[in-house]
Amino acid sequence: MLEKMEILHVEKVIEEFETMTKDAENVQRETLKKILEENGSAEYLQNLGLNGRTDPQSFKACVPVVTHQDLEPYIQRIVDGASSPVLTGKPITTISLSSGTTQGRPKFVPFNDELMETTLQIFRTSYAFRNREFPVKNGKALQFIYSSKQSRTKGGLFAGTATTNVFRNSQFKKAMKAMQSQCCSPDEVIFGPDFRQSLYCHLLCGLIFREEIQLVSSTFAHSIVHAFRTLEQVWEELCDDIREGILTSRITFPSVRSAMAKLLKPNPELADLIHRKISGLSNWYGLIPELFPNVKYIYGIMTGSMEHYLKKLRHYAGDVPLISADYGSSEGWIGANINPNVPTESTTYAVLPNIGYFEFIPLKENVEEQVHDRGDANILSMEPKPVSLTEVKIGEEYEVIVTSFAGLYRYRLGDVVKVMGFHNSTPELKFICRRNLMLTVNIDKNTEKDLQQAVEEAAKLIAEEKQEVIDFSSHVDMWTDPGHYVIFWEISGEVSDEVLKECCNCLDRSFVDAGYVSSRKVSAIGPLELRVLWRGTFQKVLDHYLGLGAAVSQFKTPRCVGPTNYNVLQILCDNVAKTYFSTAF
Ligand code: AMP
């Protein structure tokens, strides 16, 4: 009875979402008012001369558009235990460490109950829409989720990655239960101190509860692929554990061992069944439905830098649908995937107008329009003019600006999105790329997306040899004259020099940006360099970030490594097995 009462009322959630999105402009106005009223006493807002005004016009006139760097001194004071309100009315007691894959070091951002509530709201919203198309029964979820260490800052605040702060919150478990998506692994595994041991145990728990597993998920799709690549290596050991009912000695943490001991009983039939099923697979195709016969879908963020892993994920998934999770960041959530039926690559995110106040910097024509309007060429140096949520235009690209309930006001998130349509009056956004991830030597501009497409094109050549690009990154080498692009590839197996040379040429040709092509033609940019890395190099990159306090749950391979990200660049450069230079131009 109690169980029934806890189940989420999906139609009600959808109804609330529909009502709210029909009136997005007013909801935004009200949300801004609420944020400014709740935090009006914060020093940051006090100093900006709002004098109690909460309307969008006054807000935009008084509050500057900022980056994380601008807010760092304020956040640092909070981290150090400031006694008066700095960015929020109520004191901040928890800090999130963002993955920091772009800058090479984690960033601190405030976390509070309001942010937790918006997290749950977005989870509930997308679940409601998803469940309409792909209903799950009251079963279990194989969730590859890991918590990073939660530490105390100098000022006594809790600090952990945003996902850790969410997983540790008591509301999270309740919400997962209400969404019938409870993790099949015990807490000791999720919060285990070593992610490799946790990963092994997640797999083991999944196999023990194989009949009950309704979905396989992780925060970012990368972790699911990583988990099943690991299963390829350890499946016989997993079967041995199930057969004997004894956990492998590689799991050393007593808390994890004792939690697992409660689940593990000798089960030779199950071990034989799994052994038979895996042995019957052809090149691991369809591994997930074979192991988990009742799985309804696979769920995790699959757009943006995760798109690279989709090919491998589809291979493991066979005919099980892949559904991308929502769009957000440590700084706050933005939109929910309310169309789970569309192909993963076309996923859009409908903005929830009550979880923050959103503005958008138009990326095209913004400067030209302003020059035209003002007839003043000096305007080129002006700040771009953001538009509000309901003013965005279909087909245009924008950078997202967030004002949150956790002390960020007109904060540039650094993400580029494209408006694909509207759901009622709220826009549906497609994630395009990180704005500052740009390969550029001189007049050329290639984004993360361009890089991904080039890699996809060139990877087709090694696919013919039954090999794949496990992961990739890039760098602009300005030490050579002229500078040139360097692409790092980790490949699954042996590929001939001849084919790799062709891949290198293909990469060079695939950057079709006019600035790049013309510079290459006149040798203002040097030949593209493909560096093939030893197997396991990207694991070392992941380990490096984990050492900095990042969590596997939030890990994103840096797609472009700048010269200041010295340690990662060093790892990549120290692990080069082969180098090729393009002869395409
Ligand atoms: P973090 O810094 O770990 O909080 O990661 C947040 C960043 O991950 C966002 O700013 C995006 O760049 C990326 N991200 C989050 N959700 C998505 C999504 N659904 N699709 C693509 N990229 C995403």
Coordinates of C-alpha atoms and ligand atoms in Angstrom, one line a residue:
M1 CA 0.0 0.0 0.0
L2 CA 2.8 2.4 1.1
E3 CA 4.8 1.5 -2.0
K4 CA 1.8 2.4 -4.2
M5 CA 1.3 5.8 -2.6
E6 CA 5.0 6.6 -3.2
I7 CA 4.7 6.1 -7.0
L8 CA 4.8 9.3 -9.0
H9 CA 1.6 10.6 -10.5
V10 CA 2.9 11.1 -14.0
E11 CA -0.2 12.6 -15.6
K12 CA -0.2 15.3 -12.9
V13 CA 3.4 16.1 -13.5
I14 CA 2.7 16.4 -17.3
E15 CA -0.3 18.6 -16.6
E16 CA 1.7 20.9 -14.4
F17 CA 4.4 21.1 -17.1
E18 CA 1.9 21.9 -19.8
T19 CA 0.3 24.7 -17.8
M20 CA 3.6 26.2 -16.9
T21 CA 5.0 26.1 -20.4
K22 CA 1.8 27.7 -21.9
D23 CA 2.7 30.8 -19.9
A24 CA 6.5 30.7 -20.0
E25 CA 7.0 34.5 -20.2
N26 CA 5.0 35.1 -17.0
V27 CA 6.5 32.1 -15.2
Q28 CA 9.9 33.5 -16.1
R29 CA 9.0 36.9 -14.7
E30 CA 7.7 35.3 -11.5
T31 CA 10.7 33.1 -11.2
L32 CA 13.1 36.1 -11.4
K33 CA 11.0 37.9 -8.8
K34 CA 11.2 34.9 -6.5
I35 CA 15.0 34.6 -7.0
L36 CA 15.6 38.3 -6.4
E37 CA 13.3 38.4 -3.4
E38 CA 14.8 35.4 -1.7
N39 CA 18.3 36.7 -2.2
G40 CA 17.8 40.4 -2.0
S41 CA 19.8 40.6 1.1
A42 CA 22.9 39.1 -0.5
E43 CA 25.8 41.5 -0.7
Y44 CA 26.3 40.9 -4.5
L45 CA 22.8 42.0 -5.3
Q46 CA 22.8 44.8 -2.7
N47 CA 25.8 46.4 -4.5
L48 CA 24.1 46.5 -7.9
G49 CA 21.5 49.1 -7.1
L50 CA 18.3 47.0 -7.7
N51 CA 16.8 48.6 -4.6
G52 CA 14.1 45.9 -4.4
R53 CA 13.1 46.0 -8.1
T54 CA 12.5 42.5 -9.5
D55 CA 11.4 43.1 -13.0
P56 CA 13.4 41.8 -16.0
Q57 CA 14.2 45.3 -17.3
S58 CA 15.7 46.6 -14.1
F59 CA 17.5 43.3 -13.6
K60 CA 19.1 43.5 -17.0
A61 CA 20.0 47.1 -16.5
C62 CA 21.6 46.7 -13.1
V63 CA 23.2 43.2 -13.2
P64 CA 26.1 42.5 -15.4
V65 CA 26.6 39.3 -17.5
V66 CA 29.4 37.4 -15.8
T67 CA 31.6 34.3 -16.2
H68 CA 32.7 32.0 -13.5
Q69 CA 35.9 33.9 -13.2
D70 CA 34.1 37.1 -12.3
L71 CA 32.3 35.3 -9.5
E72 CA 35.3 33.4 -8.2
P73 CA 36.2 35.9 -5.4
Y74 CA 32.7 35.8 -4.1
I75 CA 32.5 32.0 -4.2
Q76 CA 35.9 31.7 -2.6
R77 CA 34.6 33.8 0.4
I78 CA 31.7 31.4 0.7
V79 CA 34.0 28.4 0.6
D80 CA 36.1 30.1 3.3
G81 CA 33.1 30.4 5.5
A82 CA 31.9 34.0 5.1
S83 CA 29.6 35.0 7.9
S84 CA 27.3 37.3 6.0
P85 CA 25.2 36.6 2.9
V86 CA 27.4 36.9 -0.2
L87 CA 25.5 35.5 -3.2
T88 CA 22.3 34.1 -1.6
G89 CA 20.0 35.2 1.2
K90 CA 20.3 31.9 3.1
P91 CA 23.8 30.7 3.8
I92 CA 25.3 28.2 1.4
T93 CA 26.3 25.0 3.2
T94 CA 27.4 22.8 0.3
I95 CA 29.7 23.5 -2.7
S96 CA 29.7 21.5 -5.9
L97 CA 32.9 20.8 -7.8
S98 CA 32.1 21.0 -11.5
S99 CA 34.0 18.4 -13.7
G100 CA 36.3 21.1 -14.9
T101 CA 37.2 19.1 -18.0
T102 CA 37.3 22.3 -20.0
Q103 CA 39.6 24.3 -17.8
G104 CA 41.6 21.4 -16.5
R105 CA 40.7 22.1 -12.9
P106 CA 37.4 21.8 -11.0
K107 CA 35.4 24.9 -10.4
F108 CA 33.5 25.6 -7.2
V109 CA 29.8 26.4 -7.6
P110 CA 27.2 26.9 -4.8
F111 CA 24.7 24.1 -4.2
N112 CA 21.5 24.4 -2.0
D113 CA 18.1 22.9 -1.3
E114 CA 16.5 24.9 -4.1
L115 CA 18.9 23.5 -6.6
M116 CA 18.2 20.0 -5.3
E117 CA 14.5 20.6 -5.7
T118 CA 14.9 21.8 -9.3
T119 CA 17.0 18.7 -10.0
L120 CA 14.2 16.5 -8.8
Q121 CA 11.7 18.5 -10.7
I122 CA 13.5 18.0 -14.0
F123 CA 14.0 14.3 -13.2
R124 CA 10.3 13.9 -12.5
T125 CA 9.3 15.8 -15.7
S126 CA 11.3 13.8 -18.1
Y127 CA 10.4 10.6 -16.3
A128 CA 6.7 11.4 -16.7
F129 CA 7.0 11.8 -20.5
R130 CA 9.4 8.8 -20.8
N131 CA 7.1 6.6 -18.8
R132 CA 4.2 7.4 -21.1
E133 CA 6.1 5.9 -24.0
F134 CA 8.3 3.3 -22.2
P135 CA 6.6 2.3 -18.9
V136 CA 8.8 0.6 -16.4
K137 CA 7.3 -1.7 -13.8
N138 CA 8.3 -1.7 -10.2
G139 CA 11.7 -3.2 -10.7
K140 CA 15.3 -2.2 -10.4
A141 CA 17.8 0.0 -12.3
L142 CA 21.3 -0.9 -13.1
Q143 CA 22.8 2.5 -12.5
F144 CA 26.5 3.2 -13.1
I145 CA 26.6 6.0 -10.5
Y146 CA 29.6 6.8 -8.4
S147 CA 30.0 9.3 -5.7
S148 CA 33.2 11.3 -5.3
K149 CA 34.7 12.0 -1.9
Q150 CA 32.8 14.6 0.0
S151 CA 35.2 16.8 1.9
R152 CA 35.0 19.9 4.1
T153 CA 36.2 23.3 2.9
K154 CA 38.3 25.6 5.1
G155 CA 35.1 27.3 6.1
G156 CA 33.4 24.0 7.0
L157 CA 31.1 23.6 4.0
F158 CA 30.6 20.2 2.4
A159 CA 32.2 20.0 -1.0
G160 CA 31.7 17.3 -3.6
T161 CA 30.8 17.0 -7.3
A162 CA 27.2 18.0 -8.1
T163 CA 26.2 14.4 -8.8
T164 CA 27.6 13.4 -5.4
N165 CA 25.6 16.1 -3.7
V166 CA 22.5 14.9 -5.4
F167 CA 23.1 11.2 -4.8
R168 CA 23.9 11.9 -1.1
N169 CA 20.7 13.9 -0.6
S170 CA 17.9 11.9 1.1
Q171 CA 15.4 13.2 -1.4
F172 CA 17.2 11.4 -4.3
K173 CA 16.5 7.9 -3.1
K174 CA 12.9 8.7 -2.4
A175 CA 12.5 10.2 -5.9
M176 CA 14.2 7.2 -7.6
K177 CA 11.8 5.0 -5.7
A178 CA 8.8 7.0 -6.8
M179 CA 10.1 6.7 -10.4
Q180 CA 10.5 2.9 -10.0
S181 CA 14.1 3.4 -10.9
Q182 CA 15.9 2.4 -7.7
C183 CA 19.5 1.5 -8.1
C184 CA 20.1 -2.3 -7.7
S185 CA 23.4 -1.7 -5.9
P186 CA 23.7 -1.0 -2.2
D187 CA 24.8 2.5 -1.0
E188 CA 28.2 1.1 0.0
V189 CA 28.8 0.4 -3.7
I190 CA 27.6 3.8 -4.9
F191 CA 29.6 5.6 -2.2
G192 CA 32.6 3.2 -2.3
P193 CA 36.0 4.9 -2.2
D194 CA 37.4 3.2 -5.3
F195 CA 35.4 3.6 -8.5
R196 CA 36.9 0.4 -10.2
Q197 CA 35.7 -1.7 -7.3
S198 CA 32.3 0.0 -7.4
L199 CA 32.0 -0.6 -11.1
Y200 CA 32.8 -4.3 -10.6
C201 CA 30.1 -4.5 -7.9
H202 CA 27.5 -2.6 -10.0
L203 CA 28.0 -5.2 -12.7
L204 CA 27.7 -8.0 -10.2
C205 CA 24.5 -6.6 -8.7
G206 CA 23.1 -6.1 -12.2
L207 CA 23.7 -9.8 -13.0
I208 CA 22.3 -11.0 -9.6
F209 CA 19.1 -9.0 -10.2
R210 CA 19.1 -9.5 -14.0
E211 CA 15.5 -10.5 -14.3
E212 CA 14.4 -7.4 -12.4
I213 CA 16.5 -4.8 -14.2
Q214 CA 14.1 -2.4 -16.1
L215 CA 16.7 0.1 -17.2
V216 CA 20.4 0.7 -17.5
S217 CA 21.6 4.2 -16.8
S218 CA 24.3 6.6 -15.8
T219 CA 24.6 10.4 -15.7
F220 CA 26.6 10.5 -18.9
A221 CA 26.6 7.8 -21.6
H222 CA 30.4 7.5 -21.3
S223 CA 30.0 5.6 -18.0
I224 CA 27.7 2.9 -19.5
V225 CA 30.1 2.2 -22.4
H226 CA 33.0 2.2 -19.9
A227 CA 31.1 -0.3 -17.7
F228 CA 30.4 -2.7 -20.5
R229 CA 33.9 -2.5 -21.9
T230 CA 35.0 -3.5 -18.4
L231 CA 32.5 -6.4 -18.4
E232 CA 34.2 -7.7 -21.6
Q233 CA 37.4 -8.0 -19.5
V234 CA 35.9 -9.3 -16.2
W235 CA 32.9 -11.4 -17.1
E236 CA 34.4 -14.7 -16.3
E237 CA 35.5 -13.5 -12.9
L238 CA 31.9 -12.2 -12.4
C239 CA 30.5 -15.6 -13.3
D240 CA 33.0 -17.3 -10.8
D241 CA 31.8 -15.0 -8.0
I242 CA 28.1 -15.9 -8.7
R243 CA 28.9 -19.6 -9.0
E244 CA 30.8 -19.8 -5.7
G245 CA 28.9 -17.0 -3.9
I246 CA 32.2 -15.5 -2.9
L247 CA 33.3 -12.0 -3.9
T248 CA 36.6 -11.8 -5.8
S249 CA 39.6 -10.7 -3.6
R250 CA 40.0 -7.6 -5.9
I251 CA 37.3 -6.0 -3.8
T252 CA 39.2 -4.9 -0.8
F253 CA 37.0 -2.3 1.1
P254 CA 35.3 -4.0 4.1
S255 CA 32.1 -2.0 3.8
V256 CA 31.7 -2.9 0.2
R257 CA 32.6 -6.5 0.8
S258 CA 30.1 -6.9 3.6
A259 CA 27.3 -5.2 1.7
M260 CA 27.9 -7.4 -1.3
A261 CA 28.1 -10.5 0.9
K262 CA 24.5 -10.0 1.8
L263 CA 23.5 -10.3 -1.9
L264 CA 25.8 -13.0 -3.1
K265 CA 24.7 -16.6 -2.6
P266 CA 26.2 -19.6 -4.5
N267 CA 24.2 -19.8 -7.8
P268 CA 25.8 -22.1 -10.3
E269 CA 22.7 -22.1 -12.5
L270 CA 22.8 -18.3 -12.9
A271 CA 26.6 -18.4 -13.5
D272 CA 26.1 -21.1 -16.2
L273 CA 23.3 -19.1 -17.8
I274 CA 25.3 -15.9 -18.0
H275 CA 28.3 -17.8 -19.3
R276 CA 26.2 -19.4 -22.0
K277 CA 24.6 -16.2 -23.0
I278 CA 27.9 -14.3 -23.3
S279 CA 29.6 -17.1 -25.1
G280 CA 26.8 -17.1 -27.6
L281 CA 27.2 -13.4 -28.6
S282 CA 28.9 -12.3 -31.7
N283 CA 31.4 -9.6 -31.0
W284 CA 29.3 -8.5 -27.9
Y285 CA 26.4 -7.4 -30.1
G286 CA 23.2 -7.1 -28.1
L287 CA 25.0 -7.8 -24.8
I288 CA 22.6 -5.7 -22.7
P289 CA 19.3 -7.3 -23.6
E290 CA 20.9 -10.7 -23.5
L291 CA 22.0 -10.1 -19.9
F292 CA 18.9 -8.1 -18.8
P293 CA 15.9 -9.6 -20.6
N294 CA 13.4 -7.1 -19.1
V295 CA 15.3 -3.9 -19.8
K296 CA 13.0 -1.3 -21.4
Y297 CA 15.6 1.4 -22.3
I298 CA 19.1 2.7 -21.7
Y299 CA 19.2 6.2 -20.2
G300 CA 21.9 8.8 -19.7
I301 CA 23.1 12.1 -21.3
M302 CA 23.9 11.1 -24.9
T303 CA 24.2 14.4 -26.8
G304 CA 27.2 16.8 -27.2
S305 CA 30.5 15.2 -26.3
M306 CA 28.7 11.9 -25.5
E307 CA 27.7 11.4 -29.2
H308 CA 31.0 9.6 -29.8
Y309 CA 30.0 6.7 -27.6
L310 CA 26.6 6.1 -29.2
K311 CA 27.9 3.7 -31.8
K312 CA 29.4 1.4 -29.2
L313 CA 26.4 1.8 -27.0
R314 CA 24.0 0.9 -29.8
H315 CA 26.2 -2.2 -30.4
Y316 CA 25.8 -3.3 -26.8
A317 CA 22.1 -2.3 -26.7
G318 CA 20.9 -4.2 -29.8
D319 CA 17.3 -3.2 -30.2
V320 CA 16.8 -1.7 -26.8
P321 CA 16.0 2.1 -27.2
L322 CA 18.6 4.7 -26.1
I323 CA 17.1 7.7 -24.5
S324 CA 19.1 10.8 -23.6
A325 CA 18.8 12.3 -20.1
D326 CA 18.2 15.9 -19.4
Y327 CA 20.3 19.0 -20.0
G328 CA 21.9 20.8 -17.1
S329 CA 25.1 21.5 -15.2
S330 CA 26.6 21.8 -11.8
E331 CA 25.4 25.4 -11.9
G332 CA 21.7 24.4 -12.5
W333 CA 19.3 22.5 -14.7
I334 CA 17.9 23.9 -18.0
G335 CA 15.7 21.5 -19.9
A336 CA 14.1 18.1 -19.9
N337 CA 13.9 15.6 -22.7
I338 CA 10.2 15.3 -23.2
N339 CA 10.3 13.6 -26.5
P340 CA 12.0 10.3 -25.7
N341 CA 10.9 8.7 -28.9
V342 CA 13.1 10.7 -31.3
P343 CA 16.4 9.4 -32.4
T344 CA 19.1 10.2 -29.8
E345 CA 21.1 12.5 -32.0
S346 CA 18.0 14.7 -32.5
T347 CA 17.2 15.0 -28.8
T348 CA 16.0 18.4 -27.7
Y349 CA 15.5 19.8 -24.2
A350 CA 12.4 21.8 -23.3
V351 CA 13.3 24.5 -20.9
L352 CA 11.5 24.5 -17.5
P353 CA 10.6 28.1 -17.0
N354 CA 10.4 27.9 -13.3
I355 CA 13.8 26.4 -12.4
G356 CA 15.8 29.5 -13.2
Y357 CA 15.7 32.7 -15.2
F358 CA 17.2 32.2 -18.7
E359 CA 18.7 34.5 -21.2
F360 CA 20.4 33.7 -24.5
I361 CA 23.2 35.5 -26.4
P362 CA 22.5 35.3 -30.1
L363 CA 25.6 34.0 -31.8
K364 CA 24.9 34.9 -35.4
E365 CA 24.1 38.3 -36.7
N366 CA 24.1 39.7 -33.1
V367 CA 27.0 42.0 -33.8
E368 CA 25.9 42.9 -37.3
E369 CA 22.4 43.8 -36.1
Q370 CA 23.7 46.0 -33.4
V371 CA 26.1 47.7 -35.8
H372 CA 23.2 48.3 -38.2
D373 CA 20.9 49.5 -35.4
R374 CA 23.4 51.9 -34.0
G375 CA 25.4 52.8 -37.2
D376 CA 28.5 52.6 -35.1
A377 CA 31.4 50.3 -35.9
N378 CA 32.8 50.6 -32.4
I379 CA 30.0 48.6 -31.2
L380 CA 31.9 45.5 -32.3
S381 CA 33.7 45.7 -28.9
M382 CA 30.4 45.9 -27.1
E383 CA 29.0 43.1 -25.0
P384 CA 26.5 40.9 -26.9
K385 CA 22.8 41.7 -26.2
P386 CA 21.0 38.7 -24.7
V387 CA 17.4 37.9 -25.4
S388 CA 14.9 36.4 -23.1
L389 CA 13.5 32.8 -23.1
T390 CA 10.4 33.5 -25.1
E391 CA 12.2 35.8 -27.6
V392 CA 14.6 33.2 -29.1
K393 CA 14.1 32.3 -32.7
I394 CA 13.8 28.9 -34.3
G395 CA 16.9 27.8 -36.1
E396 CA 19.2 30.3 -34.3
E397 CA 22.1 29.4 -32.1
Y398 CA 22.7 31.0 -28.7
E399 CA 24.9 30.9 -25.7
V400 CA 23.0 30.2 -22.5
I401 CA 22.9 32.6 -19.6
V402 CA 21.6 31.3 -16.2
T403 CA 20.2 33.1 -13.2
S404 CA 19.7 30.4 -10.5
F405 CA 18.2 29.9 -7.1
A406 CA 21.8 29.2 -5.9
G407 CA 23.5 32.6 -6.2
L408 CA 24.4 32.8 -9.9
Y409 CA 23.1 36.0 -11.7
R410 CA 23.3 36.3 -15.5
Y411 CA 26.0 33.6 -15.5
R412 CA 27.4 32.6 -18.9
L413 CA 27.3 28.8 -18.9
G414 CA 29.5 28.6 -22.0
D415 CA 27.2 26.2 -23.8
V416 CA 26.0 26.8 -27.4
V417 CA 22.4 25.6 -28.1
K418 CA 20.2 25.8 -31.1
V419 CA 16.4 26.5 -30.9
M420 CA 14.7 23.7 -32.7
G421 CA 11.1 24.6 -31.9
F422 CA 8.7 25.4 -29.1
H423 CA 6.7 23.3 -26.7
N424 CA 3.8 25.6 -25.9
S425 CA 5.7 28.9 -25.3
T426 CA 9.0 27.4 -24.0
P427 CA 11.8 26.7 -26.4
E428 CA 13.2 23.2 -27.2
L429 CA 16.9 23.4 -27.4
K430 CA 19.4 21.2 -29.1
F431 CA 22.8 21.1 -27.4
I432 CA 25.5 22.1 -29.9
C433 CA 28.8 22.4 -28.1
R434 CA 30.9 24.2 -25.6
R435 CA 31.5 27.7 -26.8
N436 CA 35.2 28.0 -25.8
L437 CA 36.2 24.7 -27.2
M438 CA 37.6 26.0 -30.4
L439 CA 40.4 24.8 -32.6
T440 CA 41.9 27.9 -34.0
V441 CA 45.3 28.8 -35.4
N442 CA 44.5 32.1 -37.2
I443 CA 41.3 32.8 -39.1
D444 CA 40.0 29.3 -38.8
K445 CA 37.3 28.3 -36.3
N446 CA 36.4 24.7 -35.7
T447 CA 34.1 23.8 -32.8
E448 CA 33.8 20.6 -30.8
K449 CA 31.0 19.6 -33.2
D450 CA 33.2 20.1 -36.2
L451 CA 35.9 18.0 -34.5
Q452 CA 33.5 15.3 -33.7
Q453 CA 32.2 15.1 -37.3
A454 CA 35.8 15.0 -38.7
V455 CA 36.6 12.1 -36.3
E456 CA 33.4 10.3 -37.2
E457 CA 34.3 10.6 -40.9
A458 CA 37.8 9.4 -40.5
A459 CA 36.8 6.6 -38.1
K460 CA 34.8 5.0 -40.9
L461 CA 38.1 4.0 -42.5
I462 CA 39.2 2.0 -39.5
A463 CA 35.7 0.6 -39.0
E464 CA 36.3 -1.2 -42.3
E465 CA 39.1 -3.0 -40.5
K466 CA 36.8 -3.8 -37.6
Q467 CA 38.5 -1.3 -35.3
E468 CA 37.1 1.7 -33.5
V469 CA 38.2 5.0 -32.0
I470 CA 37.7 4.4 -28.3
D471 CA 38.2 8.1 -27.4
F472 CA 39.8 11.2 -28.9
S473 CA 41.0 14.7 -28.1
S474 CA 42.8 17.5 -29.9
H475 CA 45.2 20.3 -29.4
V476 CA 46.5 23.3 -31.3
D477 CA 50.3 23.1 -31.6
M478 CA 51.6 26.6 -31.9
W479 CA 55.2 25.6 -31.2
T480 CA 55.5 24.7 -34.9
D481 CA 55.6 27.5 -37.5
P482 CA 53.0 27.6 -38.8
G483 CA 50.8 26.2 -36.1
H484 CA 48.7 23.1 -36.8
Y485 CA 46.0 20.9 -35.4
V486 CA 46.9 17.7 -33.5
I487 CA 44.3 15.0 -33.1
F488 CA 44.8 12.3 -30.5
W489 CA 43.2 8.9 -31.1
E490 CA 43.0 5.8 -28.9
I491 CA 42.1 2.8 -31.1
S492 CA 40.7 -0.6 -30.1
G493 CA 43.4 -2.6 -32.0
E494 CA 46.0 -2.8 -34.7
V495 CA 45.5 -0.7 -37.8
S496 CA 48.0 -0.5 -40.7
D497 CA 50.1 2.6 -41.3
E498 CA 48.6 2.9 -44.7
V499 CA 45.0 3.2 -43.3
L500 CA 46.1 5.6 -40.5
K501 CA 47.8 7.8 -43.0
E502 CA 44.6 7.9 -44.9
C503 CA 42.7 8.7 -41.7
C504 CA 45.0 11.6 -41.0
N505 CA 44.3 13.0 -44.5
C506 CA 40.6 12.5 -44.1
L507 CA 40.6 14.4 -40.8
D508 CA 42.4 17.3 -42.4
R509 CA 40.0 17.3 -45.3
S510 CA 37.0 17.0 -43.0
F511 CA 37.5 20.4 -41.4
V512 CA 35.5 22.3 -44.0
D513 CA 35.5 25.7 -42.3
A514 CA 36.5 28.3 -45.0
G515 CA 39.2 29.9 -42.8
Y516 CA 40.8 26.5 -42.2
V517 CA 40.7 25.3 -45.8
S518 CA 42.1 28.6 -47.2
S519 CA 44.8 28.7 -44.6
R520 CA 45.8 25.1 -45.3
K521 CA 45.9 25.8 -49.0
V522 CA 48.4 28.7 -48.5
S523 CA 50.2 26.8 -45.7
A524 CA 49.2 29.4 -43.1
I525 CA 48.2 26.4 -41.1
G526 CA 50.6 23.3 -41.1
P527 CA 49.6 19.8 -42.0
L528 CA 47.2 18.1 -39.5
E529 CA 48.9 15.6 -37.2
L530 CA 47.3 12.4 -36.1
R531 CA 48.8 10.9 -32.9
V532 CA 47.8 7.4 -32.1
L533 CA 47.9 6.7 -28.4
W534 CA 48.7 3.5 -26.5
R535 CA 45.7 1.6 -25.2
G536 CA 44.7 2.8 -21.8
T537 CA 45.8 6.5 -22.3
F538 CA 42.3 7.9 -21.8
Q539 CA 42.0 5.8 -18.7
K540 CA 45.0 7.7 -17.4
V541 CA 43.3 11.0 -18.3
L542 CA 40.2 9.9 -16.3
D543 CA 42.4 8.8 -13.4
H544 CA 44.1 12.3 -13.4
Y545 CA 40.7 14.0 -13.1
L546 CA 39.6 11.6 -10.4
G547 CA 42.8 12.6 -8.5
L548 CA 41.6 16.2 -8.7
G549 CA 38.3 15.3 -7.0
A550 CA 36.2 14.8 -10.1
A551 CA 33.7 11.9 -10.2
V552 CA 33.3 9.3 -12.9
S553 CA 29.6 10.1 -13.0
Q554 CA 30.4 13.6 -14.4
F555 CA 33.4 12.8 -16.4
K556 CA 33.7 14.1 -20.0
T557 CA 36.8 13.6 -22.0
P558 CA 38.3 17.0 -22.8
R559 CA 37.9 17.3 -26.6
C560 CA 40.4 20.1 -26.9
V561 CA 43.3 20.4 -24.6
G562 CA 44.7 23.9 -24.3
P563 CA 48.4 24.7 -23.4
T564 CA 47.4 25.6 -19.8
N565 CA 45.9 22.1 -19.2
Y566 CA 49.5 21.0 -18.8
N567 CA 49.0 17.8 -17.0
V568 CA 46.5 16.3 -19.4
L569 CA 48.6 17.4 -22.4
Q570 CA 51.6 15.8 -20.8
I571 CA 49.7 12.5 -20.4
L572 CA 48.6 12.5 -24.0
C573 CA 52.0 13.5 -25.3
D574 CA 53.8 10.9 -23.2
N575 CA 51.7 8.1 -24.6
V576 CA 52.0 8.5 -28.3
A577 CA 52.6 5.3 -30.1
K578 CA 52.6 6.6 -33.7
T579 CA 52.4 9.9 -35.5
Y580 CA 51.2 10.8 -39.0
F581 CA 51.2 14.1 -40.8
S582 CA 48.6 14.9 -43.4
T583 CA 49.4 15.2 -47.1
A584 CA 45.9 16.2 -48.0
F585 CA 46.8 19.7 -49.1
Ligands
AMP1 P1 29.5 19.8 -15.2 O1 30.5 20.9 -15.4 O2 30.1 18.5 -14.9 O3 28.4 20.2 -14.4 O4 28.8 19.5 -16.7 C1 27.9 20.4 -17.3 C2 28.1 20.5 -18.7 O5 27.9 19.2 -19.3 C3 27.2 21.4 -19.4 O6 27.5 22.7 -19.3 C4 27.2 20.9 -20.9 O7 28.4 21.3 -21.5 C5 27.4 19.4 -20.6 N1 26.0 18.8 -20.7 C6 25.2 18.6 -19.6 N2 24.0 18.1 -20.1 C7 24.1 17.9 -21.4 C8 23.3 17.3 -22.4 N3 22.1 16.8 -22.1 N4 23.8 17.3 -23.6 C9 25.0 17.7 -23.9 N5 25.9 18.2 -23.0 C10 25.4 18.3 -21.8

